[in-house]
């Protein structure tokens, strides 16, 4: 396996040395930063929001959101111990202040939360989830009435085409609909090598 293949293989659940390298790439690659900042802008975060990020990786997006959510709280869940360590170090001050709370667990094993969330975000990891519809249903139960979930994805597989991005958005929307979300919206941002899609669903009663 080549060096590139070793690193790429880590993105699903980074472990060990190569997982550390994958986390560094996630935190510093310009396209990742641009994609995540775009997703945050569409979430329309409010200072008092309660937010959950699934698959927080090295914690860069958590950090950016905590700069906006001054009076609320941001939870994060990730199954990678390497990412948990990197994100904890990056968000140490906010965690000490109680503004950020991180959990080491897969999304299939959601912890107990003390209150419903206003926003839930998952960036470039929904395609790794097992039992997608079932997990989305359980996440909808964690949202307040009118709360939203956003699934953000930029395909990165070799030979990817713009059509792959479009199809991913449509497929993600169908999962949200099956899980009972309403008012589903798809946004697309032109990037390289292909667009990023933002798929949003609302927990409307």
PDB file of C-alpha atoms in Angstrom:
ATOM      1  CA  UNK A   1       0.000   0.000   0.000  1.00  0.00           C
ATOM      2  CA  UNK A   2       1.391   3.415  -0.981  1.00  0.00           C
ATOM      3  CA  UNK A   3       1.744   6.300   1.470  1.00  0.00           C
ATOM      4  CA  UNK A   4      -1.228   8.043  -0.119  1.00  0.00           C
ATOM      5  CA  UNK A   5      -3.358   4.913   0.168  1.00  0.00           C
ATOM      6  CA  UNK A   6      -2.387   4.496   3.826  1.00  0.00           C
ATOM      7  CA  UNK A   7      -3.514   8.028   4.621  1.00  0.00           C
ATOM      8  CA  UNK A   8      -6.716   7.848   2.554  1.00  0.00           C
ATOM      9  CA  UNK A   9      -7.671   4.589   4.283  1.00  0.00           C
ATOM     10  CA  UNK A  10      -7.637   6.467   7.609  1.00  0.00           C
ATOM     11  CA  UNK A  11     -10.380   8.978   6.877  1.00  0.00           C
ATOM     12  CA  UNK A  12     -13.226   6.666   7.924  1.00  0.00           C
ATOM     13  CA  UNK A  13     -11.816   6.184  11.438  1.00  0.00           C
ATOM     14  CA  UNK A  14      -8.292   7.517  11.975  1.00  0.00           C
ATOM     15  CA  UNK A  15      -6.006   5.388  14.145  1.00  0.00           C
ATOM     16  CA  UNK A  16      -2.336   5.441  15.074  1.00  0.00           C
ATOM     17  CA  UNK A  17       0.361   7.419  13.302  1.00  0.00           C
ATOM     18  CA  UNK A  18      -1.373   7.512   9.915  1.00  0.00           C
ATOM     19  CA  UNK A  19      -4.583   8.590  11.626  1.00  0.00           C
ATOM     20  CA  UNK A  20      -2.688  11.498  13.156  1.00  0.00           C
ATOM     21  CA  UNK A  21      -1.476  12.472   9.674  1.00  0.00           C
ATOM     22  CA  UNK A  22      -5.030  12.210   8.321  1.00  0.00           C
ATOM     23  CA  UNK A  23      -6.225  14.510  11.097  1.00  0.00           C
ATOM     24  CA  UNK A  24      -3.529  17.047  10.257  1.00  0.00           C
ATOM     25  CA  UNK A  25      -4.641  17.027   6.616  1.00  0.00           C
ATOM     26  CA  UNK A  26      -8.298  17.447   7.607  1.00  0.00           C
ATOM     27  CA  UNK A  27      -7.413  20.418   9.778  1.00  0.00           C
ATOM     28  CA  UNK A  28      -5.233  22.237   7.243  1.00  0.00           C
ATOM     29  CA  UNK A  29      -6.384  21.346   3.724  1.00  0.00           C
ATOM     30  CA  UNK A  30      -7.839  24.492   2.181  1.00  0.00           C
ATOM     31  CA  UNK A  31     -10.800  22.695   0.572  1.00  0.00           C
ATOM     32  CA  UNK A  32     -11.788  21.230   3.961  1.00  0.00           C
ATOM     33  CA  UNK A  33     -11.666  24.654   5.597  1.00  0.00           C
ATOM     34  CA  UNK A  34     -13.705  26.217   2.786  1.00  0.00           C
ATOM     35  CA  UNK A  35     -16.276  23.417   2.860  1.00  0.00           C
ATOM     36  CA  UNK A  36     -16.723  23.564   6.618  1.00  0.00           C
ATOM     37  CA  UNK A  37     -16.989  27.360   6.735  1.00  0.00           C
ATOM     38  CA  UNK A  38     -19.658  27.225   4.027  1.00  0.00           C
ATOM     39  CA  UNK A  39     -21.608  24.633   6.012  1.00  0.00           C
ATOM     40  CA  UNK A  40     -21.431  26.780   9.140  1.00  0.00           C
ATOM     41  CA  UNK A  41     -22.719  29.809   7.212  1.00  0.00           C
ATOM     42  CA  UNK A  42     -25.778  27.869   6.029  1.00  0.00           C
ATOM     43  CA  UNK A  43     -26.582  26.633   9.538  1.00  0.00           C
ATOM     44  CA  UNK A  44     -27.371  30.214  10.596  1.00  0.00           C
ATOM     45  CA  UNK A  45     -26.014  29.617  14.075  1.00  0.00           C
ATOM     46  CA  UNK A  46     -27.322  31.729  16.927  1.00  0.00           C
ATOM     47  CA  UNK A  47     -25.377  32.642  20.078  1.00  0.00           C
ATOM     48  CA  UNK A  48     -27.680  30.573  22.314  1.00  0.00           C
ATOM     49  CA  UNK A  49     -27.879  27.471  20.092  1.00  0.00           C
ATOM     50  CA  UNK A  50     -27.305  23.925  21.237  1.00  0.00           C
ATOM     51  CA  UNK A  51     -25.384  22.175  18.468  1.00  0.00           C
ATOM     52  CA  UNK A  52     -24.257  18.599  17.871  1.00  0.00           C
ATOM     53  CA  UNK A  53     -21.510  17.763  15.385  1.00  0.00           C
ATOM     54  CA  UNK A  54     -21.196  14.133  14.359  1.00  0.00           C
ATOM     55  CA  UNK A  55     -17.737  13.046  13.268  1.00  0.00           C
ATOM     56  CA  UNK A  56     -15.940  16.158  14.502  1.00  0.00           C
ATOM     57  CA  UNK A  57     -12.514  14.971  13.295  1.00  0.00           C
ATOM     58  CA  UNK A  58      -9.681  17.222  14.485  1.00  0.00           C
ATOM     59  CA  UNK A  59     -12.216  19.665  15.957  1.00  0.00           C
ATOM     60  CA  UNK A  60     -11.727  22.603  13.600  1.00  0.00           C
ATOM     61  CA  UNK A  61     -15.434  23.048  12.877  1.00  0.00           C
ATOM     62  CA  UNK A  62     -16.261  22.702  16.575  1.00  0.00           C
ATOM     63  CA  UNK A  63     -13.776  25.485  17.244  1.00  0.00           C
ATOM     64  CA  UNK A  64     -15.259  27.744  14.550  1.00  0.00           C
ATOM     65  CA  UNK A  65     -18.806  27.183  15.785  1.00  0.00           C
ATOM     66  CA  UNK A  66     -17.837  27.894  19.395  1.00  0.00           C
ATOM     67  CA  UNK A  67     -16.727  31.376  18.307  1.00  0.00           C
ATOM     68  CA  UNK A  68     -20.335  32.051  17.254  1.00  0.00           C
ATOM     69  CA  UNK A  69     -22.237  30.091  19.888  1.00  0.00           C
ATOM     70  CA  UNK A  70     -21.249  32.214  22.866  1.00  0.00           C
ATOM     71  CA  UNK A  71     -24.114  31.417  25.202  1.00  0.00           C
ATOM     72  CA  UNK A  72     -25.070  27.918  24.098  1.00  0.00           C
ATOM     73  CA  UNK A  73     -23.160  24.650  23.991  1.00  0.00           C
ATOM     74  CA  UNK A  74     -21.620  22.501  21.297  1.00  0.00           C
ATOM     75  CA  UNK A  75     -21.499  18.742  21.625  1.00  0.00           C
ATOM     76  CA  UNK A  76     -19.410  16.498  19.433  1.00  0.00           C
ATOM     77  CA  UNK A  77     -19.317  12.750  18.908  1.00  0.00           C
ATOM     78  CA  UNK A  78     -16.604  10.839  17.045  1.00  0.00           C
ATOM     79  CA  UNK A  79     -15.532   7.190  17.091  1.00  0.00           C
ATOM     80  CA  UNK A  80     -11.814   7.869  16.576  1.00  0.00           C
ATOM     81  CA  UNK A  81      -9.653   8.168  19.681  1.00  0.00           C
ATOM     82  CA  UNK A  82      -6.991   9.985  17.643  1.00  0.00           C
ATOM     83  CA  UNK A  83      -9.546  12.592  16.537  1.00  0.00           C
ATOM     84  CA  UNK A  84     -10.914  12.863  20.065  1.00  0.00           C
ATOM     85  CA  UNK A  85      -7.404  13.683  21.298  1.00  0.00           C
ATOM     86  CA  UNK A  86      -6.739  16.251  18.551  1.00  0.00           C
ATOM     87  CA  UNK A  87     -10.130  17.917  18.970  1.00  0.00           C
ATOM     88  CA  UNK A  88      -9.815  18.006  22.757  1.00  0.00           C
ATOM     89  CA  UNK A  89      -6.436  19.707  22.522  1.00  0.00           C
ATOM     90  CA  UNK A  90      -7.720  22.222  19.948  1.00  0.00           C
ATOM     91  CA  UNK A  91     -10.815  23.049  22.031  1.00  0.00           C
ATOM     92  CA  UNK A  92      -9.305  22.743  25.499  1.00  0.00           C
ATOM     93  CA  UNK A  93     -10.217  26.245  26.621  1.00  0.00           C
ATOM     94  CA  UNK A  94     -13.844  25.998  25.443  1.00  0.00           C
ATOM     95  CA  UNK A  95     -14.168  22.557  27.048  1.00  0.00           C
ATOM     96  CA  UNK A  96     -12.868  23.900  30.353  1.00  0.00           C
ATOM     97  CA  UNK A  97     -15.482  26.662  30.155  1.00  0.00           C
ATOM     98  CA  UNK A  98     -18.261  24.115  29.502  1.00  0.00           C
ATOM     99  CA  UNK A  99     -18.988  25.505  26.024  1.00  0.00           C
ATOM    100  CA  UNK A 100     -17.789  22.365  24.212  1.00  0.00           C
ATOM    101  CA  UNK A 101     -18.402  18.755  25.217  1.00  0.00           C
ATOM    102  CA  UNK A 102     -16.833  15.907  23.256  1.00  0.00           C
ATOM    103  CA  UNK A 103     -17.753  12.226  23.368  1.00  0.00           C
ATOM    104  CA  UNK A 104     -15.797   9.241  22.057  1.00  0.00           C
ATOM    105  CA  UNK A 105     -18.366   6.904  20.499  1.00  0.00           C
ATOM    106  CA  UNK A 106     -19.832   5.880  17.122  1.00  0.00           C
ATOM    107  CA  UNK A 107     -22.997   7.618  16.000  1.00  0.00           C
ATOM    108  CA  UNK A 108     -24.844   4.312  16.392  1.00  0.00           C
ATOM    109  CA  UNK A 109     -24.249   4.609  20.161  1.00  0.00           C
ATOM    110  CA  UNK A 110     -25.549   8.090  20.876  1.00  0.00           C
ATOM    111  CA  UNK A 111     -25.023   9.147  24.489  1.00  0.00           C
ATOM    112  CA  UNK A 112     -27.740  10.695  26.617  1.00  0.00           C
ATOM    113  CA  UNK A 113     -28.041  14.452  26.167  1.00  0.00           C
ATOM    114  CA  UNK A 114     -29.482  16.761  28.775  1.00  0.00           C
ATOM    115  CA  UNK A 115     -31.609  18.848  26.362  1.00  0.00           C
ATOM    116  CA  UNK A 116     -32.700  18.845  22.697  1.00  0.00           C
ATOM    117  CA  UNK A 117     -30.488  20.389  20.037  1.00  0.00           C
ATOM    118  CA  UNK A 118     -31.234  23.287  17.708  1.00  0.00           C
ATOM    119  CA  UNK A 119     -28.787  22.151  15.003  1.00  0.00           C
ATOM    120  CA  UNK A 120     -27.059  18.883  14.094  1.00  0.00           C
ATOM    121  CA  UNK A 121     -24.194  18.798  11.598  1.00  0.00           C
ATOM    122  CA  UNK A 122     -22.291  15.969   9.896  1.00  0.00           C
ATOM    123  CA  UNK A 123     -19.574  16.768   7.348  1.00  0.00           C
ATOM    124  CA  UNK A 124     -18.170  14.097   5.030  1.00  0.00           C
ATOM    125  CA  UNK A 125     -19.021  11.126   7.209  1.00  0.00           C
ATOM    126  CA  UNK A 126     -22.676  10.224   6.605  1.00  0.00           C
ATOM    127  CA  UNK A 127     -21.610   7.768   3.889  1.00  0.00           C
ATOM    128  CA  UNK A 128     -19.721   5.790   6.573  1.00  0.00           C
ATOM    129  CA  UNK A 129     -22.757   5.335   8.854  1.00  0.00           C
ATOM    130  CA  UNK A 130     -24.451   1.984   9.344  1.00  0.00           C
ATOM    131  CA  UNK A 131     -28.255   1.780   9.566  1.00  0.00           C
ATOM    132  CA  UNK A 132     -28.551   5.322   8.264  1.00  0.00           C
ATOM    133  CA  UNK A 133     -32.325   5.724   8.439  1.00  0.00           C
ATOM    134  CA  UNK A 134     -32.556   4.309  11.953  1.00  0.00           C
ATOM    135  CA  UNK A 135     -29.770   6.585  13.222  1.00  0.00           C
ATOM    136  CA  UNK A 136     -31.383   9.609  11.559  1.00  0.00           C
ATOM    137  CA  UNK A 137     -34.683   8.809  13.280  1.00  0.00           C
ATOM    138  CA  UNK A 138     -32.924   8.736  16.640  1.00  0.00           C
ATOM    139  CA  UNK A 139     -31.182  12.008  15.851  1.00  0.00           C
ATOM    140  CA  UNK A 140     -34.525  13.590  14.975  1.00  0.00           C
ATOM    141  CA  UNK A 141     -35.682  12.675  18.483  1.00  0.00           C
ATOM    142  CA  UNK A 142     -32.730  14.718  19.797  1.00  0.00           C
ATOM    143  CA  UNK A 143     -33.861  17.852  17.930  1.00  0.00           C
ATOM    144  CA  UNK A 144     -36.259  20.434  19.278  1.00  0.00           C
ATOM    145  CA  UNK A 145     -39.347  21.183  17.224  1.00  0.00           C
ATOM    146  CA  UNK A 146     -38.197  23.199  14.232  1.00  0.00           C
ATOM    147  CA  UNK A 147     -34.569  22.136  14.714  1.00  0.00           C
ATOM    148  CA  UNK A 148     -32.505  21.212  11.681  1.00  0.00           C
ATOM    149  CA  UNK A 149     -29.971  18.617  10.641  1.00  0.00           C
ATOM    150  CA  UNK A 150     -27.414  19.221   7.880  1.00  0.00           C
ATOM    151  CA  UNK A 151     -25.533  16.490   6.011  1.00  0.00           C
ATOM    152  CA  UNK A 152     -22.600  17.917   4.059  1.00  0.00           C
ATOM    153  CA  UNK A 153     -20.624  15.910   1.539  1.00  0.00           C
ATOM    154  CA  UNK A 154     -17.923  16.360  -1.060  1.00  0.00           C
ATOM    155  CA  UNK A 155     -17.097  13.076  -2.838  1.00  0.00           C
ATOM    156  CA  UNK A 156     -13.350  12.423  -2.841  1.00  0.00           C
ATOM    157  CA  UNK A 157     -13.091   9.014  -4.530  1.00  0.00           C
ATOM    158  CA  UNK A 158     -10.728   8.567  -7.499  1.00  0.00           C
ATOM    159  CA  UNK A 159     -12.377   9.472 -10.788  1.00  0.00           C
ATOM    160  CA  UNK A 160     -15.168  11.397  -9.071  1.00  0.00           C
ATOM    161  CA  UNK A 161     -17.523  13.413 -11.279  1.00  0.00           C
ATOM    162  CA  UNK A 162     -19.927  16.271 -10.688  1.00  0.00           C
ATOM    163  CA  UNK A 163     -22.770  13.803 -11.163  1.00  0.00           C
ATOM    164  CA  UNK A 164     -21.508  11.858  -8.127  1.00  0.00           C
ATOM    165  CA  UNK A 165     -21.972  14.961  -5.985  1.00  0.00           C
ATOM    166  CA  UNK A 166     -25.472  15.576  -7.351  1.00  0.00           C
ATOM    167  CA  UNK A 167     -26.491  11.956  -6.792  1.00  0.00           C
ATOM    168  CA  UNK A 168     -25.096  12.025  -3.252  1.00  0.00           C
ATOM    169  CA  UNK A 169     -27.250  15.043  -2.434  1.00  0.00           C
ATOM    170  CA  UNK A 170     -30.365  13.336  -3.779  1.00  0.00           C
ATOM    171  CA  UNK A 171     -29.598  10.107  -1.925  1.00  0.00           C
ATOM    172  CA  UNK A 172     -28.975  11.920   1.360  1.00  0.00           C
ATOM    173  CA  UNK A 173     -32.256  13.789   0.935  1.00  0.00           C
ATOM    174  CA  UNK A 174     -34.109  10.486   0.485  1.00  0.00           C
ATOM    175  CA  UNK A 175     -32.637   9.189   3.751  1.00  0.00           C
ATOM    176  CA  UNK A 176     -33.777  12.322   5.589  1.00  0.00           C
ATOM    177  CA  UNK A 177     -37.262  11.974   4.161  1.00  0.00           C
ATOM    178  CA  UNK A 178     -37.424   8.304   5.170  1.00  0.00           C
ATOM    179  CA  UNK A 179     -36.430   9.285   8.718  1.00  0.00           C
ATOM    180  CA  UNK A 180     -39.325  11.747   8.962  1.00  0.00           C
ATOM    181  CA  UNK A 181     -37.587  15.049   8.299  1.00  0.00           C
ATOM    182  CA  UNK A 182     -39.515  17.752   6.454  1.00  0.00           C
ATOM    183  CA  UNK A 183     -38.774  20.856   4.388  1.00  0.00           C
ATOM    184  CA  UNK A 184     -35.722  19.180   2.865  1.00  0.00           C
ATOM    185  CA  UNK A 185     -33.340  21.466   0.985  1.00  0.00           C
ATOM    186  CA  UNK A 186     -30.253  20.822  -1.117  1.00  0.00           C
ATOM    187  CA  UNK A 187     -27.582  23.457  -1.690  1.00  0.00           C
ATOM    188  CA  UNK A 188     -24.492  23.039  -3.859  1.00  0.00           C
ATOM    189  CA  UNK A 189     -21.167  24.879  -3.789  1.00  0.00           C
ATOM    190  CA  UNK A 190     -18.828  24.615  -6.749  1.00  0.00           C
ATOM    191  CA  UNK A 191     -15.434  23.402  -5.569  1.00  0.00           C
ATOM    192  CA  UNK A 192     -12.561  21.263  -6.814  1.00  0.00           C
ATOM    193  CA  UNK A 193     -12.517  18.465  -7.811  1.00  0.00           C
ATOM    194  CA  UNK A 194     -16.340  18.498  -7.583  1.00  0.00           C
ATOM    195  CA  UNK A 195     -19.078  20.388  -5.753  1.00  0.00           C
ATOM    196  CA  UNK A 196     -19.927  20.056  -2.078  1.00  0.00           C
ATOM    197  CA  UNK A 197     -23.586  19.369  -1.315  1.00  0.00           C
ATOM    198  CA  UNK A 198     -25.428  20.559   1.775  1.00  0.00           C
ATOM    199  CA  UNK A 199     -28.626  18.643   2.537  1.00  0.00           C
ATOM    200  CA  UNK A 200     -30.865  20.013   5.274  1.00  0.00           C
ATOM    201  CA  UNK A 201     -33.949  18.600   6.934  1.00  0.00           C
ATOM    202  CA  UNK A 202     -36.213  20.057   9.625  1.00  0.00           C
ATOM    203  CA  UNK A 203     -37.895  18.403  12.577  1.00  0.00           C
ATOM    204  CA  UNK A 204     -41.372  19.758  11.964  1.00  0.00           C
ATOM    205  CA  UNK A 205     -44.201  18.367  14.065  1.00  0.00           C
TER     206      UNK A 205
END
